[in-house]
Amino acid sequence: AKNGKKVSTVKPKRRPKSKEVERPSKGRSGPTKKGFLIVRQKGSKVQCVVAESKENHVSVDMVKFVRQLNRESFVDVIGYVVLPKDHVTGATQQVEIQVRKVYCVNSALQMLPLYVEDAARSEADIQAGKPGANQDTRLNFRVIDLRTPTNQGIFSIQSWIQIGWRECLLRKGFIEIHSPKLLAGSSEGGSAVFRLDYKGQPACLAQSPQLHKQMAICADFERVFEVGAVYRAEDSFTHRHLCEFIGLDVEMAIHKHYSEIMDLVGELFPFIFNKINENCQKELEAIRKQYPFQPLKFLPKTLKLTFAEGIQMLKEAGVQADPLGDLNTETERKLGELVREKYDTEFYILHRYPSAVRPFYTMPCADDPNYSNSFDVFIRGEEIISGAQRVHDPELLTEQAKRFGIDVETIKTYIDSFRYGAPPHGGFGVGLERVVMLFCGLNNIRKTSLFSRDPLRLAP
Ligand code: ATP
Ligand code: MG
Ligand code: MG
Ligand code: MG
């Protein structure tokens, strides 16, 4: 016991620490003798008690000072770690800090536009009448919003995905590259391009690292990957599209068959999922508390179906889908449900897509040009990856680009790369925010983007 007080101490430790004040509860204990602070550091919180005491050199003024601190202020607290007075003896982490000194390093505003507790509220609590915060307010004041345990968890998981991604690929002989984001022509075609003026020359932001990662293969790098920003001027406002996202990309020379690329996906992602499960239990728990979800079901050997098999499964379930068209969000989800029921997995590959719905650089199937050596990969019935073998013949590539309405002059250096000697190759692209969103069963990609960019949002 320290200073004759009736508290059982757990190895009294002096611990100066920088912390943030979350909610100094005012007036919780009688007149001016005591004040409380809840300090938060990353995900953890601890209660601090400031009690007037001559021996501890804690004055009444100090107690008053603590009581009027604004929530979310940044403080340094010096004190002893103790077990609370009313605590039953036994092992516990329910410690509190008996404060000797508090410094307010930087005060927050008295009234904040958003409080962490409101941003952290679960749907169930909101329905039970507790105050919440709407998505726009949360995104407008994202700096505060990001302090919730859920958000701390989401971005920790995002980081672990990149660790798993790099670890697995580096081990397999890939090297990490960075392709240019300012381009003369669009890499994917279509209207979703941000156009800009490049010193008087028309240019655009890269819709993917596609062209240059392929050019790296032409340059003998053999196996490359990239983690970088991707820009798409999406004009629809959906739960899974951003105007800027983080693309995880792979490109590799292939020896015999495009299945080599799918085999890599089939191994890489279970590796990443296991990585998350091994390292992020606390984070997953925090997210689940606010947004309940079931753990992702995936098989050690990733399931692979053909597009035609998928269409057939849908047909048998009474859902019409064009065998030469693309799936839409609804048919993707439906197929996801059917696959889960039949194969007990929520992660699978669908390959041999119709050529008409794939980008111009996609290799058609040798046995039927209506289909292509391409694939999509799904988590919980939504696309996270598109991949394919690429056309390495410059004449066919030119012909396909023209057919897709692309001005071949703007991608001349790309097409020419295949005239200087190029191996058969292929690869895939993944949206990082989408992987986090779907792994955690979240309903909106804005939740997994640090500072999201969508058709209506360019700030913060
Ligand atoms: P979708 O069908 O959802 O529009 P896509 O087929 O147009 O996606 P791809 O060009 O295949 O997308 O890009 C590869 C991956 O990049 C997608 O599987 C997805 O994970 C991610 N992605 C694509 N567009 C976006 C976007 N606007 N916002 C966030 N992620 C995206
Ligand atoms: Mg799209
Ligand atoms: Mg798609
Ligand atoms: Mg796609």
mmCIF file with all atom_site columns, C-alpha atoms and ligand atoms in Angstrom, residues 188 232 234 240-243 245 332 383-386 429-431 433-434 445, ligand 1:
data_model
loop_
_atom_site.group_PDB
_atom_site.id
_atom_site.type_symbol
_atom_site.label_atom_id
_atom_site.label_alt_id
_atom_site.label_comp_id
_atom_site.label_asym_id
_atom_site.label_entity_id
_atom_site.label_seq_id
_atom_site.pdbx_PDB_ins_code
_atom_site.Cartn_x
_atom_site.Cartn_y
_atom_site.Cartn_z
_atom_site.occupancy
_atom_site.B_iso_or_equiv
_atom_site.pdbx_formal_charge
_atom_site.auth_seq_id
_atom_site.auth_comp_id
_atom_site.auth_asym_id
_atom_site.auth_atom_id
_atom_site.pdbx_PDB_model_num
ATOM   1  C CA  . GLU A 1 188 ? -8.392  0.118   -69.261 1.00 0.00 ? 188 GLU A CA  1
ATOM   2  C CA  . ARG A 1 232 ? -11.047 5.538   -61.596 1.00 0.00 ? 232 ARG A CA  1
ATOM   3  C CA  . GLU A 1 234 ? -16.422 6.102   -61.414 1.00 0.00 ? 234 GLU A CA  1
ATOM   4  C CA  . ARG A 1 240 ? -17.816 -0.929  -53.435 1.00 0.00 ? 240 ARG A CA  1
ATOM   5  C CA  . HIS A 1 241 ? -16.385 1.708   -55.789 1.00 0.00 ? 241 HIS A CA  1
ATOM   6  C CA  . LEU A 1 242 ? -13.983 4.504   -54.907 1.00 0.00 ? 242 LEU A CA  1
ATOM   7  C CA  . CYS A 1 243 ? -12.378 7.018   -57.262 1.00 0.00 ? 243 CYS A CA  1
ATOM   8  C CA  . PHE A 1 245 ? -8.069  2.967   -54.213 1.00 0.00 ? 245 PHE A CA  1
ATOM   9  C CA  . GLU A 1 332 ? -22.317 -12.337 -58.249 1.00 0.00 ? 332 GLU A CA  1
ATOM   10 C CA  . GLU A 1 383 ? -15.372 -9.475  -56.923 1.00 0.00 ? 383 GLU A CA  1
ATOM   11 C CA  . ILE A 1 384 ? -12.003 -8.751  -55.348 1.00 0.00 ? 384 ILE A CA  1
ATOM   12 C CA  . ILE A 1 385 ? -9.695  -9.739  -58.228 1.00 0.00 ? 385 ILE A CA  1
ATOM   13 C CA  . SER A 1 386 ? -9.631  -9.786  -62.004 1.00 0.00 ? 386 SER A CA  1
ATOM   14 C CA  . GLY A 1 429 ? -5.212  -6.846  -59.873 1.00 0.00 ? 429 GLY A CA  1
ATOM   15 C CA  . VAL A 1 430 ? -6.817  -6.666  -56.433 1.00 0.00 ? 430 VAL A CA  1
ATOM   16 C CA  . GLY A 1 431 ? -8.488  -3.817  -54.580 1.00 0.00 ? 431 GLY A CA  1
ATOM   17 C CA  . GLU A 1 433 ? -10.006 -1.814  -49.521 1.00 0.00 ? 433 GLU A CA  1
ATOM   18 C CA  . ARG A 1 434 ? -12.341 -4.393  -51.020 1.00 0.00 ? 434 ARG A CA  1
ATOM   19 C CA  . ILE A 1 445 ? -15.842 0.387   -48.930 1.00 0.00 ? 445 ILE A CA  1
HETATM 20 P P1  . ATP B 2 .   ? -16.243 -3.896  -60.650 1.00 0.00 ? 1   ATP B P1  1
HETATM 21 O O1  . ATP B 2 .   ? -16.810 -5.004  -61.499 1.00 0.00 ? 1   ATP B O1  1
HETATM 22 O O2  . ATP B 2 .   ? -16.556 -4.048  -59.206 1.00 0.00 ? 1   ATP B O2  1
HETATM 23 O O3  . ATP B 2 .   ? -16.541 -2.539  -61.194 1.00 0.00 ? 1   ATP B O3  1
HETATM 24 P P2  . ATP B 2 .   ? -13.866 -4.064  -62.140 1.00 0.00 ? 1   ATP B P2  1
HETATM 25 O O4  . ATP B 2 .   ? -14.080 -5.385  -62.784 1.00 0.00 ? 1   ATP B O4  1
HETATM 26 O O5  . ATP B 2 .   ? -14.210 -2.857  -62.921 1.00 0.00 ? 1   ATP B O5  1
HETATM 27 O O6  . ATP B 2 .   ? -14.657 -4.042  -60.733 1.00 0.00 ? 1   ATP B O6  1
HETATM 28 P P3  . ATP B 2 .   ? -11.028 -4.390  -62.330 1.00 0.00 ? 1   ATP B P3  1
HETATM 29 O O7  . ATP B 2 .   ? -10.725 -3.445  -63.437 1.00 0.00 ? 1   ATP B O7  1
HETATM 30 O O8  . ATP B 2 .   ? -11.110 -5.813  -62.642 1.00 0.00 ? 1   ATP B O8  1
HETATM 31 O O9  . ATP B 2 .   ? -12.370 -3.921  -61.600 1.00 0.00 ? 1   ATP B O9  1
HETATM 32 O O10 . ATP B 2 .   ? -9.985  -4.092  -61.141 1.00 0.00 ? 1   ATP B O10 1
HETATM 33 C C1  . ATP B 2 .   ? -9.393  -5.097  -60.338 1.00 0.00 ? 1   ATP B C1  1
HETATM 34 C C2  . ATP B 2 .   ? -9.856  -4.993  -58.902 1.00 0.00 ? 1   ATP B C2  1
HETATM 35 O O11 . ATP B 2 .   ? -9.718  -3.676  -58.415 1.00 0.00 ? 1   ATP B O11 1
HETATM 36 C C3  . ATP B 2 .   ? -11.314 -5.315  -58.692 1.00 0.00 ? 1   ATP B C3  1
HETATM 37 O O12 . ATP B 2 .   ? -11.527 -6.691  -58.616 1.00 0.00 ? 1   ATP B O12 1
HETATM 38 C C4  . ATP B 2 .   ? -11.597 -4.630  -57.357 1.00 0.00 ? 1   ATP B C4  1
HETATM 39 O O13 . ATP B 2 .   ? -11.105 -5.375  -56.263 1.00 0.00 ? 1   ATP B O13 1
HETATM 40 C C5  . ATP B 2 .   ? -10.754 -3.395  -57.470 1.00 0.00 ? 1   ATP B C5  1
HETATM 41 N N1  . ATP B 2 .   ? -11.535 -2.249  -57.935 1.00 0.00 ? 1   ATP B N1  1
HETATM 42 C C6  . ATP B 2 .   ? -11.928 -1.971  -59.183 1.00 0.00 ? 1   ATP B C6  1
HETATM 43 N N2  . ATP B 2 .   ? -12.572 -0.807  -59.272 1.00 0.00 ? 1   ATP B N2  1
HETATM 44 C C7  . ATP B 2 .   ? -12.589 -0.320  -58.007 1.00 0.00 ? 1   ATP B C7  1
HETATM 45 C C8  . ATP B 2 .   ? -13.091 0.865   -57.429 1.00 0.00 ? 1   ATP B C8  1
HETATM 46 N N3  . ATP B 2 .   ? -13.685 1.793   -58.170 1.00 0.00 ? 1   ATP B N3  1
HETATM 47 N N4  . ATP B 2 .   ? -12.934 1.056   -56.098 1.00 0.00 ? 1   ATP B N4  1
HETATM 48 C C9  . ATP B 2 .   ? -12.303 0.138   -55.348 1.00 0.00 ? 1   ATP B C9  1
HETATM 49 N N5  . ATP B 2 .   ? -11.797 -1.003  -55.828 1.00 0.00 ? 1   ATP B N5  1
HETATM 50 C C10 . ATP B 2 .   ? -11.935 -1.240  -57.151 1.00 0.00 ? 1   ATP B C10 1
#
